[in-house]
Amino acid sequence: ITWYSALNRDSDESVERQVSRFIASRAIAMVLRGVPGVYLPSLFGAKNDTAAVLAGAEPRSINRKTIDEQALYALLAERGSWVHRVATRFRRLIRRRIATPAFHPNGGQRNLPAGDSVFAVLRSSPDKSQRVLALTNVTGGTQRVSLETADLDGSSSTWRDILTSRVLAGQKEGLEVVLKPYEVLWLTPAA
């Protein structure tokens, strides 16, 4: 089964909601220490090829559809398609990860207590010059996260999301963030 279909099987939700769920799941792998494995079909949210399986092909054919280059390019160009949305957002994650020293494969990593609904990890560059607080809401509901200064390895009065440039104000005691459904934030202390 493809990753996109595993997360959105039999879903009658909006394309935006399905894409957000998929990107949130992929963002978790992107922030973990090491080098994330990304299969080509994940870059554009490939769906199951159930027709191949129903036609008698081996069961593994469900996620091994031959990519039709022209059809893929057409879907990538169609701004409302799930393929365009996944590719655009996934590319942003990959580019930001590559450009961010805190995501170095050998950088520090510490999981933070943010409850069952939010995946929270604090990454730091090997030379400790940069830290990134990665927050991922893994639910379809709005979630509130409160983290203490001690959890964040120091205080910061302002945090900036490196994915969107959104700025959040911290407090002396820590940081409180409200996350939309399946929202992903990669926050770094603002200079």
Short mmCIF file of N, CA and C in Angstrom, two decimals:
data_model
loop_
_atom_site.label_atom_id
_atom_site.label_comp_id
_atom_site.label_asym_id
_atom_site.label_seq_id
_atom_site.Cartn_x
_atom_site.Cartn_y
_atom_site.Cartn_z
N ILE A 1 0.85 -1.18 0.00
CA ILE A 1 0.00 0.00 0.00
C ILE A 1 0.89 1.24 0.00
N THR A 2 0.47 2.28 -0.69
CA THR A 2 1.26 3.51 -0.68
C THR A 2 1.02 4.24 0.64
N TRP A 3 1.98 5.07 1.00
CA TRP A 3 1.87 5.81 2.27
C TRP A 3 0.66 6.74 2.23
N TYR A 4 0.46 7.44 1.12
CA TYR A 4 -0.67 8.36 1.00
C TYR A 4 -1.99 7.62 1.17
N SER A 5 -2.13 6.49 0.50
CA SER A 5 -3.37 5.73 0.60
C SER A 5 -3.56 5.11 1.98
N ALA A 6 -2.48 4.72 2.63
CA ALA A 6 -2.59 4.16 3.97
C ALA A 6 -3.19 5.19 4.93
N LEU A 7 -2.82 6.43 4.77
CA LEU A 7 -3.31 7.48 5.66
C LEU A 7 -4.69 8.00 5.28
N ASN A 8 -5.05 7.88 4.02
CA ASN A 8 -6.28 8.51 3.54
C ASN A 8 -7.26 7.54 2.90
N ARG A 9 -7.10 6.26 3.18
CA ARG A 9 -7.96 5.24 2.58
C ARG A 9 -9.42 5.47 2.96
N ASP A 10 -10.27 5.39 1.97
CA ASP A 10 -11.72 5.54 2.17
C ASP A 10 -12.08 6.87 2.80
N SER A 11 -11.27 7.88 2.58
CA SER A 11 -11.52 9.19 3.17
C SER A 11 -12.38 10.04 2.24
N ASP A 12 -13.41 10.67 2.82
CA ASP A 12 -14.22 11.61 2.04
C ASP A 12 -13.89 13.04 2.45
N GLU A 13 -12.74 13.22 3.10
CA GLU A 13 -12.30 14.54 3.53
C GLU A 13 -11.79 15.34 2.34
N SER A 14 -11.61 16.62 2.54
CA SER A 14 -11.10 17.49 1.49
C SER A 14 -9.67 17.08 1.11
N VAL A 15 -9.28 17.43 -0.09
CA VAL A 15 -7.92 17.16 -0.55
C VAL A 15 -6.93 17.84 0.38
N GLU A 16 -7.21 19.07 0.78
CA GLU A 16 -6.29 19.80 1.65
C GLU A 16 -6.07 19.07 2.98
N ARG A 17 -7.13 18.53 3.54
CA ARG A 17 -7.02 17.79 4.81
C ARG A 17 -6.18 16.52 4.61
N GLN A 18 -6.42 15.80 3.51
CA GLN A 18 -5.65 14.58 3.24
C GLN A 18 -4.17 14.89 3.02
N VAL A 19 -3.90 15.95 2.28
CA VAL A 19 -2.51 16.34 2.03
C VAL A 19 -1.84 16.77 3.34
N SER A 20 -2.55 17.51 4.15
CA SER A 20 -1.98 17.96 5.44
C SER A 20 -1.63 16.77 6.33
N ARG A 21 -2.49 15.77 6.37
CA ARG A 21 -2.22 14.57 7.16
C ARG A 21 -0.96 13.86 6.64
N PHE A 22 -0.88 13.72 5.33
CA PHE A 22 0.27 13.07 4.71
C PHE A 22 1.56 13.84 5.00
N ILE A 23 1.53 15.14 4.81
CA ILE A 23 2.73 15.97 5.04
C ILE A 23 3.12 15.93 6.51
N ALA A 24 2.17 15.94 7.41
CA ALA A 24 2.49 15.85 8.84
C ALA A 24 3.22 14.55 9.14
N SER A 25 2.77 13.46 8.56
CA SER A 25 3.43 12.17 8.81
C SER A 25 4.84 12.14 8.23
N ARG A 26 5.02 12.74 7.07
CA ARG A 26 6.35 12.78 6.45
C ARG A 26 7.26 13.75 7.19
N ALA A 27 6.70 14.82 7.74
CA ALA A 27 7.50 15.81 8.48
C ALA A 27 8.14 15.17 9.71
N ILE A 28 7.46 14.23 10.33
CA ILE A 28 8.03 13.55 11.50
C ILE A 28 9.32 12.84 11.10
N ALA A 29 9.29 12.13 9.98
CA ALA A 29 10.50 11.44 9.52
C ALA A 29 11.59 12.44 9.14
N MET A 30 11.20 13.61 8.66
CA MET A 30 12.18 14.60 8.23
C MET A 30 12.93 15.25 9.40
N VAL A 31 12.34 15.26 10.58
CA VAL A 31 13.00 15.93 11.71
C VAL A 31 13.81 14.98 12.58
N LEU A 32 13.67 13.69 12.38
CA LEU A 32 14.40 12.75 13.22
C LEU A 32 15.87 12.69 12.84
N ARG A 33 16.68 12.39 13.81
CA ARG A 33 18.12 12.29 13.61
C ARG A 33 18.44 11.24 12.54
N GLY A 34 19.44 11.51 11.73
CA GLY A 34 19.84 10.60 10.67
C GLY A 34 19.43 11.16 9.32
N VAL A 35 19.36 10.30 8.34
CA VAL A 35 18.98 10.70 6.99
C VAL A 35 17.66 10.00 6.65
N PRO A 36 16.62 10.77 6.38
CA PRO A 36 15.32 10.15 6.11
C PRO A 36 15.30 9.45 4.75
N GLY A 37 14.63 8.32 4.71
CA GLY A 37 14.43 7.61 3.45
C GLY A 37 13.15 8.11 2.81
N VAL A 38 13.25 8.52 1.56
CA VAL A 38 12.07 9.02 0.84
C VAL A 38 12.00 8.31 -0.50
N TYR A 39 10.94 7.56 -0.69
CA TYR A 39 10.72 6.89 -1.97
C TYR A 39 10.11 7.87 -2.96
N LEU A 40 10.48 7.74 -4.21
CA LEU A 40 9.99 8.64 -5.26
C LEU A 40 8.47 8.83 -5.22
N PRO A 41 7.66 7.77 -5.12
CA PRO A 41 6.21 7.98 -5.11
C PRO A 41 5.72 8.86 -3.95
N SER A 42 6.46 8.91 -2.85
CA SER A 42 6.05 9.77 -1.74
C SER A 42 6.21 11.24 -2.07
N LEU A 43 7.12 11.58 -2.96
CA LEU A 43 7.35 12.99 -3.29
C LEU A 43 6.13 13.66 -3.91
N PHE A 44 5.24 12.85 -4.47
CA PHE A 44 4.03 13.43 -5.06
C PHE A 44 2.75 12.74 -4.58
N GLY A 45 2.84 11.98 -3.50
CA GLY A 45 1.64 11.40 -2.91
C GLY A 45 0.97 10.35 -3.77
N ALA A 46 1.74 9.42 -4.31
CA ALA A 46 1.17 8.37 -5.15
C ALA A 46 0.10 7.59 -4.38
N LYS A 47 -0.97 7.24 -5.10
CA LYS A 47 -2.06 6.47 -4.51
C LYS A 47 -1.95 5.01 -4.96
N ASN A 48 -2.69 4.15 -4.28
CA ASN A 48 -2.70 2.72 -4.62
C ASN A 48 -3.12 2.49 -6.06
N ASP A 49 -2.54 1.46 -6.66
CA ASP A 49 -2.94 1.01 -7.99
C ASP A 49 -3.81 -0.23 -7.82
N THR A 50 -5.03 -0.01 -7.35
CA THR A 50 -5.93 -1.15 -7.10
C THR A 50 -6.34 -1.83 -8.40
N ALA A 51 -6.36 -1.09 -9.49
CA ALA A 51 -6.74 -1.70 -10.78
C ALA A 51 -5.77 -2.81 -11.15
N ALA A 52 -4.49 -2.63 -10.88
CA ALA A 52 -3.50 -3.67 -11.20
C ALA A 52 -3.75 -4.94 -10.39
N VAL A 53 -4.05 -4.76 -9.14
CA VAL A 53 -4.29 -5.92 -8.27
C VAL A 53 -5.58 -6.63 -8.68
N LEU A 54 -6.62 -5.85 -8.96
CA LEU A 54 -7.90 -6.44 -9.38
C LEU A 54 -7.79 -7.15 -10.73
N ALA A 55 -6.83 -6.70 -11.54
CA ALA A 55 -6.63 -7.32 -12.86
C ALA A 55 -5.80 -8.60 -12.76
N GLY A 56 -5.40 -8.98 -11.56
CA GLY A 56 -4.71 -10.25 -11.38
C GLY A 56 -3.21 -10.13 -11.20
N ALA A 57 -2.69 -8.94 -11.16
CA ALA A 57 -1.25 -8.77 -10.93
C ALA A 57 -0.94 -9.19 -9.49
N GLU A 58 0.33 -9.38 -9.21
CA GLU A 58 0.70 -9.77 -7.85
C GLU A 58 0.31 -8.66 -6.87
N PRO A 59 -0.01 -9.01 -5.63
CA PRO A 59 -0.46 -8.02 -4.65
C PRO A 59 0.48 -6.83 -4.47
N ARG A 60 1.79 -7.06 -4.62
CA ARG A 60 2.74 -5.96 -4.45
C ARG A 60 2.60 -4.90 -5.53
N SER A 61 1.86 -5.19 -6.58
CA SER A 61 1.65 -4.22 -7.65
C SER A 61 0.87 -3.00 -7.17
N ILE A 62 0.25 -3.12 -6.02
CA ILE A 62 -0.56 -2.02 -5.51
C ILE A 62 0.24 -0.73 -5.35
N ASN A 63 1.55 -0.86 -5.07
CA ASN A 63 2.36 0.35 -4.90
C ASN A 63 3.54 0.40 -5.86
N ARG A 64 3.41 -0.23 -7.00
CA ARG A 64 4.50 -0.26 -7.98
C ARG A 64 4.04 0.15 -9.38
N LYS A 65 3.12 1.06 -9.42
CA LYS A 65 2.59 1.52 -10.70
C LYS A 65 3.70 2.24 -11.49
N THR A 66 3.77 1.94 -12.77
CA THR A 66 4.72 2.64 -13.63
C THR A 66 4.28 4.09 -13.74
N ILE A 67 5.23 4.98 -13.56
CA ILE A 67 4.92 6.41 -13.59
C ILE A 67 4.84 6.87 -15.04
N ASP A 68 3.69 7.44 -15.39
CA ASP A 68 3.48 8.03 -16.71
C ASP A 68 3.96 9.48 -16.61
N GLU A 69 5.09 9.76 -17.23
CA GLU A 69 5.74 11.06 -17.10
C GLU A 69 4.81 12.22 -17.49
N GLN A 70 4.14 12.12 -18.62
CA GLN A 70 3.26 13.20 -19.07
C GLN A 70 2.09 13.41 -18.11
N ALA A 71 1.49 12.32 -17.65
CA ALA A 71 0.38 12.44 -16.71
C ALA A 71 0.84 13.05 -15.39
N LEU A 72 2.03 12.65 -14.93
CA LEU A 72 2.57 13.21 -13.69
C LEU A 72 2.81 14.70 -13.84
N TYR A 73 3.44 15.12 -14.93
CA TYR A 73 3.69 16.54 -15.15
C TYR A 73 2.39 17.33 -15.24
N ALA A 74 1.38 16.75 -15.83
CA ALA A 74 0.07 17.43 -15.91
C ALA A 74 -0.52 17.63 -14.52
N LEU A 75 -0.45 16.61 -13.67
CA LEU A 75 -0.96 16.74 -12.31
C LEU A 75 -0.12 17.70 -11.48
N LEU A 76 1.19 17.71 -11.69
CA LEU A 76 2.05 18.66 -10.98
C LEU A 76 1.71 20.10 -11.36
N ALA A 77 1.31 20.32 -12.60
CA ALA A 77 0.98 21.67 -13.07
C ALA A 77 -0.42 22.11 -12.62
N GLU A 78 -1.27 21.16 -12.26
CA GLU A 78 -2.65 21.47 -11.86
C GLU A 78 -2.66 21.88 -10.39
N ARG A 79 -2.75 23.18 -10.12
CA ARG A 79 -2.58 23.72 -8.77
C ARG A 79 -3.52 23.12 -7.72
N GLY A 80 -4.68 22.68 -8.10
CA GLY A 80 -5.62 22.13 -7.13
C GLY A 80 -5.46 20.64 -6.87
N SER A 81 -4.62 19.99 -7.64
CA SER A 81 -4.50 18.53 -7.51
C SER A 81 -3.74 18.15 -6.23
N TRP A 82 -4.02 16.96 -5.73
CA TRP A 82 -3.29 16.49 -4.56
C TRP A 82 -1.81 16.34 -4.89
N VAL A 83 -1.49 15.97 -6.13
CA VAL A 83 -0.10 15.79 -6.52
C VAL A 83 0.67 17.12 -6.43
N HIS A 84 0.10 18.18 -6.95
CA HIS A 84 0.73 19.50 -6.88
C HIS A 84 0.91 19.93 -5.42
N ARG A 85 -0.13 19.75 -4.63
CA ARG A 85 -0.07 20.18 -3.22
C ARG A 85 0.96 19.39 -2.43
N VAL A 86 0.98 18.07 -2.61
CA VAL A 86 1.97 17.24 -1.91
C VAL A 86 3.38 17.62 -2.34
N ALA A 87 3.61 17.68 -3.65
CA ALA A 87 4.95 17.97 -4.16
C ALA A 87 5.46 19.33 -3.69
N THR A 88 4.60 20.33 -3.71
CA THR A 88 5.00 21.68 -3.28
C THR A 88 5.37 21.69 -1.80
N ARG A 89 4.53 21.10 -0.98
CA ARG A 89 4.79 21.13 0.47
C ARG A 89 5.95 20.22 0.86
N PHE A 90 6.05 19.05 0.22
CA PHE A 90 7.14 18.12 0.54
C PHE A 90 8.48 18.73 0.12
N ARG A 91 8.50 19.38 -1.04
CA ARG A 91 9.73 20.03 -1.51
C ARG A 91 10.18 21.11 -0.51
N ARG A 92 9.22 21.86 0.03
CA ARG A 92 9.56 22.88 1.03
C ARG A 92 10.19 22.24 2.27
N LEU A 93 9.62 21.12 2.73
CA LEU A 93 10.20 20.42 3.88
C LEU A 93 11.64 19.99 3.60
N ILE A 94 11.84 19.39 2.45
CA ILE A 94 13.17 18.89 2.10
C ILE A 94 14.17 20.03 2.00
N ARG A 95 13.79 21.09 1.32
CA ARG A 95 14.71 22.24 1.17
C ARG A 95 15.06 22.86 2.52
N ARG A 96 14.07 23.04 3.37
CA ARG A 96 14.33 23.64 4.68
C ARG A 96 15.20 22.71 5.54
N ARG A 97 14.95 21.42 5.44
CA ARG A 97 15.75 20.46 6.21
C ARG A 97 17.22 20.55 5.77
N ILE A 98 17.46 20.56 4.49
CA ILE A 98 18.82 20.62 3.97
C ILE A 98 19.53 21.90 4.40
N ALA A 99 18.80 23.02 4.43
CA ALA A 99 19.39 24.32 4.72
C ALA A 99 19.52 24.61 6.22
N THR A 100 19.06 23.71 7.07
CA THR A 100 19.01 23.97 8.50
C THR A 100 20.05 23.15 9.25
N PRO A 101 21.08 23.80 9.82
CA PRO A 101 22.14 23.07 10.53
C PRO A 101 21.63 22.17 11.67
N ALA A 102 20.53 22.55 12.31
CA ALA A 102 20.02 21.74 13.42
C ALA A 102 19.53 20.36 12.96
N PHE A 103 19.27 20.22 11.66
CA PHE A 103 18.83 18.93 11.13
C PHE A 103 19.99 18.10 10.58
N HIS A 104 21.20 18.47 10.90
CA HIS A 104 22.36 17.67 10.50
C HIS A 104 22.14 16.25 11.02
N PRO A 105 22.48 15.23 10.22
CA PRO A 105 22.23 13.85 10.66
C PRO A 105 22.84 13.49 12.01
N ASN A 106 23.91 14.16 12.40
CA ASN A 106 24.55 13.87 13.69
C ASN A 106 24.21 14.90 14.76
N GLY A 107 23.27 15.79 14.46
CA GLY A 107 22.87 16.80 15.44
C GLY A 107 22.13 16.17 16.61
N GLY A 108 21.98 16.97 17.65
CA GLY A 108 21.28 16.50 18.84
C GLY A 108 19.79 16.37 18.62
N GLN A 109 19.18 15.51 19.41
CA GLN A 109 17.73 15.29 19.32
C GLN A 109 17.20 14.95 20.69
N ARG A 110 16.11 15.62 21.07
CA ARG A 110 15.46 15.30 22.33
C ARG A 110 13.95 15.40 22.15
N ASN A 111 13.26 14.30 22.43
CA ASN A 111 11.80 14.32 22.38
C ASN A 111 11.29 15.08 23.59
N LEU A 112 10.24 15.87 23.37
CA LEU A 112 9.69 16.71 24.43
C LEU A 112 8.29 16.25 24.82
N PRO A 113 7.91 16.48 26.08
CA PRO A 113 6.57 16.09 26.54
C PRO A 113 5.52 17.07 26.02
N ALA A 114 4.76 16.64 25.02
CA ALA A 114 3.73 17.51 24.45
C ALA A 114 2.38 16.80 24.38
N GLY A 115 2.24 15.67 25.06
CA GLY A 115 0.99 14.94 25.04
C GLY A 115 0.92 13.96 23.88
N ASP A 116 -0.19 13.24 23.80
CA ASP A 116 -0.37 12.21 22.78
C ASP A 116 -0.74 12.77 21.41
N SER A 117 -1.15 14.02 21.34
CA SER A 117 -1.65 14.57 20.09
C SER A 117 -0.63 15.37 19.30
N VAL A 118 0.50 15.66 19.92
CA VAL A 118 1.53 16.48 19.25
C VAL A 118 2.88 15.78 19.39
N PHE A 119 3.54 15.60 18.25
CA PHE A 119 4.91 15.08 18.25
C PHE A 119 5.83 16.29 18.36
N ALA A 120 6.66 16.30 19.39
CA ALA A 120 7.55 17.43 19.63
C ALA A 120 8.98 16.94 19.83
N VAL A 121 9.89 17.51 19.06
CA VAL A 121 11.29 17.14 19.18
C VAL A 121 12.12 18.42 19.07
N LEU A 122 13.15 18.50 19.89
CA LEU A 122 14.08 19.61 19.84
C LEU A 122 15.37 19.12 19.21
N ARG A 123 15.74 19.72 18.08
CA ARG A 123 16.97 19.36 17.38
C ARG A 123 17.99 20.47 17.58
N SER A 124 19.25 20.11 17.58
CA SER A 124 20.32 21.11 17.69
C SER A 124 21.46 20.73 16.76
N SER A 125 22.10 21.75 16.21
CA SER A 125 23.22 21.51 15.31
C SER A 125 24.38 20.92 16.09
N PRO A 126 25.27 20.18 15.42
CA PRO A 126 26.40 19.57 16.13
C PRO A 126 27.24 20.57 16.92
N ASP A 127 27.36 21.79 16.42
CA ASP A 127 28.14 22.80 17.14
C ASP A 127 27.31 23.60 18.13
N LYS A 128 26.03 23.24 18.30
CA LYS A 128 25.09 23.86 19.24
C LYS A 128 24.74 25.31 18.89
N SER A 129 25.05 25.74 17.67
CA SER A 129 24.78 27.13 17.28
C SER A 129 23.31 27.36 16.89
N GLN A 130 22.57 26.29 16.62
CA GLN A 130 21.18 26.44 16.22
C GLN A 130 20.34 25.34 16.86
N ARG A 131 19.13 25.71 17.22
CA ARG A 131 18.16 24.71 17.68
C ARG A 131 16.85 24.94 16.95
N VAL A 132 16.13 23.84 16.74
CA VAL A 132 14.83 23.89 16.09
C VAL A 132 13.86 23.05 16.90
N LEU A 133 12.76 23.66 17.24
CA LEU A 133 11.67 22.97 17.91
C LEU A 133 10.68 22.55 16.84
N ALA A 134 10.60 21.25 16.58
CA ALA A 134 9.69 20.72 15.56
C ALA A 134 8.42 20.22 16.25
N LEU A 135 7.30 20.79 15.86
CA LEU A 135 6.00 20.42 16.42
C LEU A 135 5.10 19.94 15.29
N THR A 136 4.48 18.79 15.49
CA THR A 136 3.56 18.23 14.49
C THR A 136 2.29 17.78 15.19
N ASN A 137 1.18 18.39 14.81
CA ASN A 137 -0.12 17.97 15.32
C ASN A 137 -0.53 16.72 14.53
N VAL A 138 -0.68 15.60 15.21
CA VAL A 138 -0.99 14.34 14.53
C VAL A 138 -2.49 14.02 14.57
N THR A 139 -3.29 15.03 14.85
CA THR A 139 -4.74 14.82 14.94
C THR A 139 -5.49 15.76 14.00
N GLY A 140 -6.76 15.47 13.82
CA GLY A 140 -7.63 16.30 13.02
C GLY A 140 -8.27 17.42 13.81
N GLY A 141 -7.83 17.64 15.04
CA GLY A 141 -8.36 18.73 15.86
C GLY A 141 -7.28 19.72 16.24
N THR A 142 -7.70 20.89 16.69
CA THR A 142 -6.77 21.91 17.16
C THR A 142 -6.15 21.46 18.48
N GLN A 143 -4.85 21.69 18.64
CA GLN A 143 -4.14 21.27 19.85
C GLN A 143 -3.34 22.43 20.42
N ARG A 144 -3.31 22.51 21.75
CA ARG A 144 -2.54 23.53 22.46
C ARG A 144 -1.36 22.85 23.13
N VAL A 145 -0.16 23.42 22.95
CA VAL A 145 1.06 22.87 23.51
C VAL A 145 1.72 23.93 24.37
N SER A 146 2.11 23.54 25.57
CA SER A 146 2.86 24.43 26.46
C SER A 146 4.17 23.74 26.82
N LEU A 147 5.27 24.42 26.54
CA LEU A 147 6.59 23.88 26.84
C LEU A 147 7.33 24.87 27.74
N GLU A 148 8.00 24.34 28.74
CA GLU A 148 8.73 25.18 29.68
C GLU A 148 10.11 25.53 29.13
N THR A 149 10.65 26.64 29.60
CA THR A 149 11.96 27.10 29.15
C THR A 149 13.02 26.01 29.30
N ALA A 150 12.97 25.27 30.39
CA ALA A 150 13.96 24.20 30.61
C ALA A 150 13.87 23.13 29.52
N ASP A 151 12.66 22.86 29.02
CA ASP A 151 12.50 21.88 27.94
C ASP A 151 13.12 22.37 26.63
N LEU A 152 13.19 23.69 26.48
CA LEU A 152 13.63 24.30 25.22
C LEU A 152 15.12 24.63 25.21
N ASP A 153 15.85 24.17 26.23
CA ASP A 153 17.29 24.45 26.33
C ASP A 153 17.59 25.94 26.31
N GLY A 154 16.77 26.70 26.99
CA GLY A 154 16.99 28.15 27.08
C GLY A 154 15.76 28.91 26.64
N SER A 155 15.74 30.16 27.00
CA SER A 155 14.57 30.97 26.69
C SER A 155 14.73 31.67 25.35
N SER A 156 13.65 32.14 24.85
CA SER A 156 13.62 32.97 23.67
C SER A 156 12.33 33.76 23.70
N SER A 157 12.43 35.05 23.45
CA SER A 157 11.22 35.86 23.48
C SER A 157 10.44 35.75 22.17
N THR A 158 11.13 35.34 21.11
CA THR A 158 10.47 35.23 19.81
C THR A 158 10.96 33.99 19.08
N TRP A 159 10.01 33.30 18.45
CA TRP A 159 10.32 32.11 17.66
C TRP A 159 9.81 32.34 16.25
N ARG A 160 10.55 31.83 15.26
CA ARG A 160 10.16 31.96 13.85
C ARG A 160 10.05 30.58 13.23
N ASP A 161 8.95 30.36 12.52
CA ASP A 161 8.75 29.09 11.82
C ASP A 161 9.54 29.14 10.52
N ILE A 162 10.49 28.24 10.35
CA ILE A 162 11.33 28.27 9.15
C ILE A 162 10.60 27.76 7.91
N LEU A 163 9.42 27.21 8.08
CA LEU A 163 8.63 26.75 6.93
C LEU A 163 7.77 27.88 6.35
N THR A 164 7.27 28.75 7.21
CA THR A 164 6.33 29.80 6.75
C THR A 164 6.77 31.21 7.10
N SER A 165 7.79 31.37 7.92
CA SER A 165 8.26 32.66 8.45
C SER A 165 7.30 33.26 9.47
N ARG A 166 6.31 32.51 9.90
CA ARG A 166 5.40 32.96 10.96
C ARG A 166 6.20 33.19 12.23
N VAL A 167 5.88 34.26 12.95
CA VAL A 167 6.58 34.61 14.18
C VAL A 167 5.65 34.38 15.37
N LEU A 168 6.19 33.74 16.42
CA LEU A 168 5.43 33.46 17.63
C LEU A 168 6.15 34.08 18.82
N ALA A 169 5.39 34.66 19.73
CA ALA A 169 5.98 35.26 20.92
C ALA A 169 6.06 34.22 22.03
N GLY A 170 7.23 34.11 22.62
CA GLY A 170 7.42 33.25 23.77
C GLY A 170 7.26 34.06 25.04
N GLN A 171 7.22 33.37 26.16
CA GLN A 171 7.16 34.02 27.45
C GLN A 171 8.40 33.61 28.24
N LYS A 172 8.61 34.31 29.34
CA LYS A 172 9.77 33.99 30.19
C LYS A 172 9.71 32.53 30.65
N GLU A 173 8.50 32.02 30.89
CA GLU A 173 8.32 30.66 31.40
C GLU A 173 8.46 29.60 30.31
N GLY A 174 8.34 30.01 29.04
CA GLY A 174 8.41 29.03 27.96
C GLY A 174 7.67 29.48 26.73
N LEU A 175 7.00 28.53 26.11
CA LEU A 175 6.31 28.80 24.85
C LEU A 175 4.98 28.07 24.84
N GLU A 176 3.94 28.79 24.42
CA GLU A 176 2.63 28.18 24.24
C GLU A 176 2.22 28.37 22.79
N VAL A 177 1.82 27.25 22.16
CA VAL A 177 1.49 27.27 20.73
C VAL A 177 0.16 26.57 20.52
N VAL A 178 -0.66 27.12 19.64
CA VAL A 178 -1.89 26.47 19.21
C VAL A 178 -1.65 25.98 17.79
N LEU A 179 -1.83 24.67 17.60
CA LEU A 179 -1.61 24.04 16.29
C LEU A 179 -2.94 23.67 15.65
N LYS A 180 -3.07 24.03 14.39
CA LYS A 180 -4.25 23.63 13.63
C LYS A 180 -4.15 22.13 13.32
N PRO A 181 -5.24 21.51 12.87
CA PRO A 181 -5.19 20.09 12.53
C PRO A 181 -4.05 19.77 11.56
N TYR A 182 -3.24 18.80 11.92
CA TYR A 182 -2.11 18.31 11.11
C TYR A 182 -1.08 19.40 10.77
N GLU A 183 -1.04 20.45 11.56
CA GLU A 183 -0.08 21.52 11.31
C GLU A 183 1.33 21.10 11.70
N VAL A 184 2.30 21.59 10.93
CA VAL A 184 3.72 21.33 11.18
C VAL A 184 4.41 22.67 11.36
N LEU A 185 5.12 22.83 12.47
CA LEU A 185 5.92 24.03 12.72
C LEU A 185 7.34 23.61 13.02
N TRP A 186 8.30 24.29 12.40
CA TRP A 186 9.71 24.10 12.72
C TRP A 186 10.21 25.45 13.23
N LEU A 187 10.22 25.60 14.54
CA LEU A 187 10.49 26.89 15.17
C LEU A 187 11.95 27.01 15.60
N THR A 188 12.50 28.17 15.35
CA THR A 188 13.87 28.47 15.78
C THR A 188 13.85 29.82 16.48
N PRO A 189 14.66 30.01 17.52
CA PRO A 189 14.69 31.31 18.17
C PRO A 189 15.05 32.40 17.17
N ALA A 190 14.28 33.46 17.16
CA ALA A 190 14.54 34.57 16.25
C ALA A 190 15.61 35.48 16.83
N ALA A 191 16.47 35.99 15.97
CA ALA A 191 17.55 36.86 16.42
C ALA A 191 17.00 38.23 16.79
#
